[in-house]
Tab-separated table of C-alpha atoms in Angstrom:
chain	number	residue	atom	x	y	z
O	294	UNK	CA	-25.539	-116.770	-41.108
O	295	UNK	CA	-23.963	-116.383	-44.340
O	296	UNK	CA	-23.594	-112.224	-45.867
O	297	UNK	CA	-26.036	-114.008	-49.010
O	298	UNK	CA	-28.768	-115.120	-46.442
O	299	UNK	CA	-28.803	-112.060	-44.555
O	300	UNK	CA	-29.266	-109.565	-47.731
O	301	UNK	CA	-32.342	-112.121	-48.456
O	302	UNK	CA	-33.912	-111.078	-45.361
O	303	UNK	CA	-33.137	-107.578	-45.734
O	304	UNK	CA	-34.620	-107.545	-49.002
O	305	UNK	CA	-37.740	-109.719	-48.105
O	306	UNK	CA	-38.451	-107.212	-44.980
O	307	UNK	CA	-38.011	-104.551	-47.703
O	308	UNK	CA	-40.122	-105.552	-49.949
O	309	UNK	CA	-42.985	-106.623	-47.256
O	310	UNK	CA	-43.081	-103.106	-46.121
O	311	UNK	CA	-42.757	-101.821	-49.363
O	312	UNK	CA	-45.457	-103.767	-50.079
O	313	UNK	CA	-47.524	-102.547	-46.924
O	314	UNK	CA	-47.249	-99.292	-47.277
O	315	UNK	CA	-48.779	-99.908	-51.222
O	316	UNK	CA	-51.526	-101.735	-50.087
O	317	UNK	CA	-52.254	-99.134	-47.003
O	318	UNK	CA	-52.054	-96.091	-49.607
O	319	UNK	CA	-54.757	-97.994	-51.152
O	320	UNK	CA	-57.306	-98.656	-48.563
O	321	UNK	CA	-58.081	-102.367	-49.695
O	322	UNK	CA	-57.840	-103.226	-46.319
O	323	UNK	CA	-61.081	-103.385	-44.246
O	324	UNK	CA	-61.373	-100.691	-41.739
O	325	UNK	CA	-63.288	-100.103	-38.197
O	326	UNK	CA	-66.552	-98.093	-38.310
O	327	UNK	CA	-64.553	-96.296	-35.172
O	328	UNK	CA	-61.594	-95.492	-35.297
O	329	UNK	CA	-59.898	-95.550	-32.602
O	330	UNK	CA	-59.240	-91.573	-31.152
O	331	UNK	CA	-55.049	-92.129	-30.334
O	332	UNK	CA	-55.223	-93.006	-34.239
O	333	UNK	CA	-55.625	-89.106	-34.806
O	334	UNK	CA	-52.339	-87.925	-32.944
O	335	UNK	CA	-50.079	-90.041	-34.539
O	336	UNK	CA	-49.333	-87.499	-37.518
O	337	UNK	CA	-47.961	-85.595	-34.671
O	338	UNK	CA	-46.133	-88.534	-32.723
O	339	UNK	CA	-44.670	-89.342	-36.078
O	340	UNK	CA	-42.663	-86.152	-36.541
O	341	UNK	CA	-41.764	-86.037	-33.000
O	342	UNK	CA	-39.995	-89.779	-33.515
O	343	UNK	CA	-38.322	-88.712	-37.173
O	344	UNK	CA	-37.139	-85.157	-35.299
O	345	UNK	CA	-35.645	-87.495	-32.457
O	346	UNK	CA	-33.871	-89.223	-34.930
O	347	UNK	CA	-32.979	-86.626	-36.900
O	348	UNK	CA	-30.746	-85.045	-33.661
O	349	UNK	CA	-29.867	-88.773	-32.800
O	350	UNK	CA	-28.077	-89.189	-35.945
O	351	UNK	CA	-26.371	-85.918	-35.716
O	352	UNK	CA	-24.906	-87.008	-31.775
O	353	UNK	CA	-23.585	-90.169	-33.863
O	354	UNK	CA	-21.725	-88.897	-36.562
O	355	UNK	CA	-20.064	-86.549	-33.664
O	356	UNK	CA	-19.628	-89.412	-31.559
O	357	UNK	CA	-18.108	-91.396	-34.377
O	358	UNK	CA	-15.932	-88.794	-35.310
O	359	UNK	CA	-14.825	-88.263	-32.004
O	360	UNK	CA	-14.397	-92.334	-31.385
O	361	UNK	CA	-16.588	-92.841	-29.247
O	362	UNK	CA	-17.836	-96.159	-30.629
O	363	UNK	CA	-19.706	-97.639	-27.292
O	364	UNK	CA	-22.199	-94.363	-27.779
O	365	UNK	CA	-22.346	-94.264	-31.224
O	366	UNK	CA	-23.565	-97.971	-31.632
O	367	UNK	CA	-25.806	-97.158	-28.440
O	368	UNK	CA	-27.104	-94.128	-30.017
O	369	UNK	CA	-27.757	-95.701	-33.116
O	370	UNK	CA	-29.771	-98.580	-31.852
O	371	UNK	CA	-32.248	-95.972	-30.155
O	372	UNK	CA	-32.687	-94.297	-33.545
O	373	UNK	CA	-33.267	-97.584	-35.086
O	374	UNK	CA	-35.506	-98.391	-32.270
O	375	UNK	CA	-37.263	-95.420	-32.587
O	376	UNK	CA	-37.737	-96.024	-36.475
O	377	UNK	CA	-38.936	-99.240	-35.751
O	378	UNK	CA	-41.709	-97.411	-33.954
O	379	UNK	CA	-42.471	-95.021	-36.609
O	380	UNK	CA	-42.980	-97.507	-38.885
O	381	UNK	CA	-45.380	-99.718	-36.857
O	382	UNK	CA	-47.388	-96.242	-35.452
O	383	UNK	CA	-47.012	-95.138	-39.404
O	384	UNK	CA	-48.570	-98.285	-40.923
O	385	UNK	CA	-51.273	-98.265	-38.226
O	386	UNK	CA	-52.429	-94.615	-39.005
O	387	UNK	CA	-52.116	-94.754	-42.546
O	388	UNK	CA	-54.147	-98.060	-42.632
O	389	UNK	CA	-56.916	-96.365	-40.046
O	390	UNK	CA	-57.184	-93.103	-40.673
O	391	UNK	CA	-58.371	-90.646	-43.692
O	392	UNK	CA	-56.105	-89.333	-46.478
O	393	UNK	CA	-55.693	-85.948	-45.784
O	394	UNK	CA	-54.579	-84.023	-49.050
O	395	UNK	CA	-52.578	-80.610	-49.273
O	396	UNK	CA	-54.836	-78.066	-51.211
O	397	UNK	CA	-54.419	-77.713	-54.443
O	398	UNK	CA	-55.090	-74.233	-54.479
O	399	UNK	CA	-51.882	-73.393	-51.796
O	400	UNK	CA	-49.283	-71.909	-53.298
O	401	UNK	CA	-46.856	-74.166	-52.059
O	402	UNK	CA	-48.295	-77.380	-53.253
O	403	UNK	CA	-45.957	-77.965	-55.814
O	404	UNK	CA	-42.789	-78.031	-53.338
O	405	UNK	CA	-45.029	-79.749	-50.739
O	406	UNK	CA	-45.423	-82.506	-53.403
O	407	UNK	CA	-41.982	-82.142	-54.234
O	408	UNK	CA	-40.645	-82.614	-50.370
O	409	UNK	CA	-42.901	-85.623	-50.016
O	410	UNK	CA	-42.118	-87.248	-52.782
O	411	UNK	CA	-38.358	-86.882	-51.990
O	412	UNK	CA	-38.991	-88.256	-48.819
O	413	UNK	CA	-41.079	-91.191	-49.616
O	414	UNK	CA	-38.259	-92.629	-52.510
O	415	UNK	CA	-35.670	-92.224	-50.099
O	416	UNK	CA	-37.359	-93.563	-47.361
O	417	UNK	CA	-38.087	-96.963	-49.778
O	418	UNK	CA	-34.642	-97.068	-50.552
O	419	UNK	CA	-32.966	-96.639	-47.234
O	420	UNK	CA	-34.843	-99.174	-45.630
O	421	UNK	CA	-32.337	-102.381	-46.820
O	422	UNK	CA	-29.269	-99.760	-46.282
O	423	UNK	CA	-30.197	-98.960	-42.716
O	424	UNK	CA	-30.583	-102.944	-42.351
O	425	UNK	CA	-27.549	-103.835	-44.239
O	426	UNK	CA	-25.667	-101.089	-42.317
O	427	UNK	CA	-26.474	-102.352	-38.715
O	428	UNK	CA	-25.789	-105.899	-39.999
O	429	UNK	CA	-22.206	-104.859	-40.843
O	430	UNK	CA	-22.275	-102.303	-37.531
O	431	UNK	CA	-23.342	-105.278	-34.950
O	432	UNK	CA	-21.001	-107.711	-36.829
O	433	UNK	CA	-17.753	-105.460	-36.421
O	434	UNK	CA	-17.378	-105.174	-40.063
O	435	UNK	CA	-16.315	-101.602	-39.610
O	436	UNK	CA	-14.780	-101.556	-44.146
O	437	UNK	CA	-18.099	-102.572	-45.192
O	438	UNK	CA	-19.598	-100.864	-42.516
O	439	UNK	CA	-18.296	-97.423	-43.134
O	440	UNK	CA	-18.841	-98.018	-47.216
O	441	UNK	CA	-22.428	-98.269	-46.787
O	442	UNK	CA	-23.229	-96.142	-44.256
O	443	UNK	CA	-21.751	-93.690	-46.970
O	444	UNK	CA	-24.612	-93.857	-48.354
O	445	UNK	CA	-27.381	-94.614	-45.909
O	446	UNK	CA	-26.526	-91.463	-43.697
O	447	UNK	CA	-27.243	-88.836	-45.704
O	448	UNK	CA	-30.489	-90.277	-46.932
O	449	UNK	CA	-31.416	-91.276	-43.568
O	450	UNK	CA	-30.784	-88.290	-42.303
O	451	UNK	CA	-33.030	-86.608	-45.146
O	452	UNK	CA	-35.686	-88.885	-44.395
O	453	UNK	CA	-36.116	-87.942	-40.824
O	454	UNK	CA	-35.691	-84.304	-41.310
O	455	UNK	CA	-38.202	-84.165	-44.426
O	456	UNK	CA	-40.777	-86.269	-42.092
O	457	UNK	CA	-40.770	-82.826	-40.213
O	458	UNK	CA	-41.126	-80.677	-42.911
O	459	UNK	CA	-43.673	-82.924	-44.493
O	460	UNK	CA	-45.835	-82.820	-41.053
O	461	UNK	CA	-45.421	-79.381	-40.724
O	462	UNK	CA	-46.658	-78.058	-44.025
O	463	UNK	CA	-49.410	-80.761	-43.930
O	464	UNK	CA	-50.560	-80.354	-40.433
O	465	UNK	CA	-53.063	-77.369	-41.004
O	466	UNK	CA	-54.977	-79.098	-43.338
O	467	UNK	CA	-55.887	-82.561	-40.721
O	468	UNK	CA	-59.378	-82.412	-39.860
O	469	UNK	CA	-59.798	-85.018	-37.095
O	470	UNK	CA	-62.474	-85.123	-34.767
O	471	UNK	CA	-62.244	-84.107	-31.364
C-alpha cells in the first residue's frame, strides 16, 4: 500500500471519529429509555485507560532511549490498544449517557474549561499522528518515524494525562443512579 493511500485512510478514520464524537456531543442520535447501568462507570474506566497510557508511554520513551526496541513497539501497541478501547467505551458513554456540566458557580470553572478544551483539540489532532506514527513504526521507517513521533508524543502524552485531570475535577459533579 502506497504512503498516499495510507494517509487517506488515516484521514478518513479521522474525520469519521471526528465526526462521531460531533454528532454524539449533540444527542441526534436516538437513545434507550434504559440505559444500560455499566454505561455509568465508564467516566471512571475512562481515566483508568488514559492513566494506563499515560505511564505506558513514559516506559516507552525509557525503553526507546535505552534501545530496547522489541518492548518499546510491544509497549506501544498496548497503549494503542488500550486507546482503541477508550475510544469505543468513550463514544458509547457519551452517546448513552447525560451531559454532566461543571458548575458554573466553582471557582475553578474557568481552568476546568480551559484543561478540557486543551485536551479535546489535541486529542482531534493526534488522532492521524498516532496513526501515521505506528504506520511508519510497524513499517521500520524509523527517519519518518522518529520525525513524527516528535510531535505526536508530547501531545499524546498530554492527552492521556489531561483525561485524568479532566475526570478528576469533573467527577464530583456525576449524578448517576445507583
Amino acid at each position: 500500500m502506497s504512503e498516499k493511500s495510507i494517509f487517506r485512510i488515516v484521514m478518513t478514520i479521522s474525520i469519521v471519529v471526528f465526526a462521531a464524537v460531533v454528532v454524539l456531543n449533540k444527542k441526534i442520535l436516538p437513545v434507550p429509555e434504559v440505559i444500560p447501568s455499566f454505561v455509568y462507570r465508564l467516566p471512571l474506566l475512562h481515566a483508568i485507560l488514559n492513566g494506563t497510557c499515560f505511564v505506558l508511554l513514559l516506559f516507552s520513551f525509557i525503553a526507546i532511549r535505552k534501545k530496547k526496541i522489541i518492548i518499546h513497539k510491544r509497549i506501544n501497541i498496548t497503549a494503542f490498544f488500550l486507546s482503541s478501547l477508550f475510544l469505543i467505551s468513550y463514544v458509547t458513554y457519551h452517546w448513552l449517557a447525560p451531559e454532566t456540566t461543571f458548575p458554573k458557580e466553582n471557582s475553578l470553572r474557568t481552568i476546568y474549561l480551559i484543561i478540557l478544551s486543551a485536551h479535546i483539540i489535541l486529542a482531534g489532532v493526534v488522532l492521524p499522528l498516532i496513526l501515521m506514527s505506528f504506520w511508519y513504526g510497524l513499517k521500520n521507517n524509523i527517519v519518518k518515524h522518529k520525525k513524527i513521533v516528535h510531535w505526536t508524543y508530547p501531545i499524546w502524552l498530554y492527552v492521556t494525562f489531561s483525561g485524568v485531570v479532566v475526570y478528576l475535577m469533573i467527577s464530583p459533579y456525576y449524578h448517576f443512579p445507583v
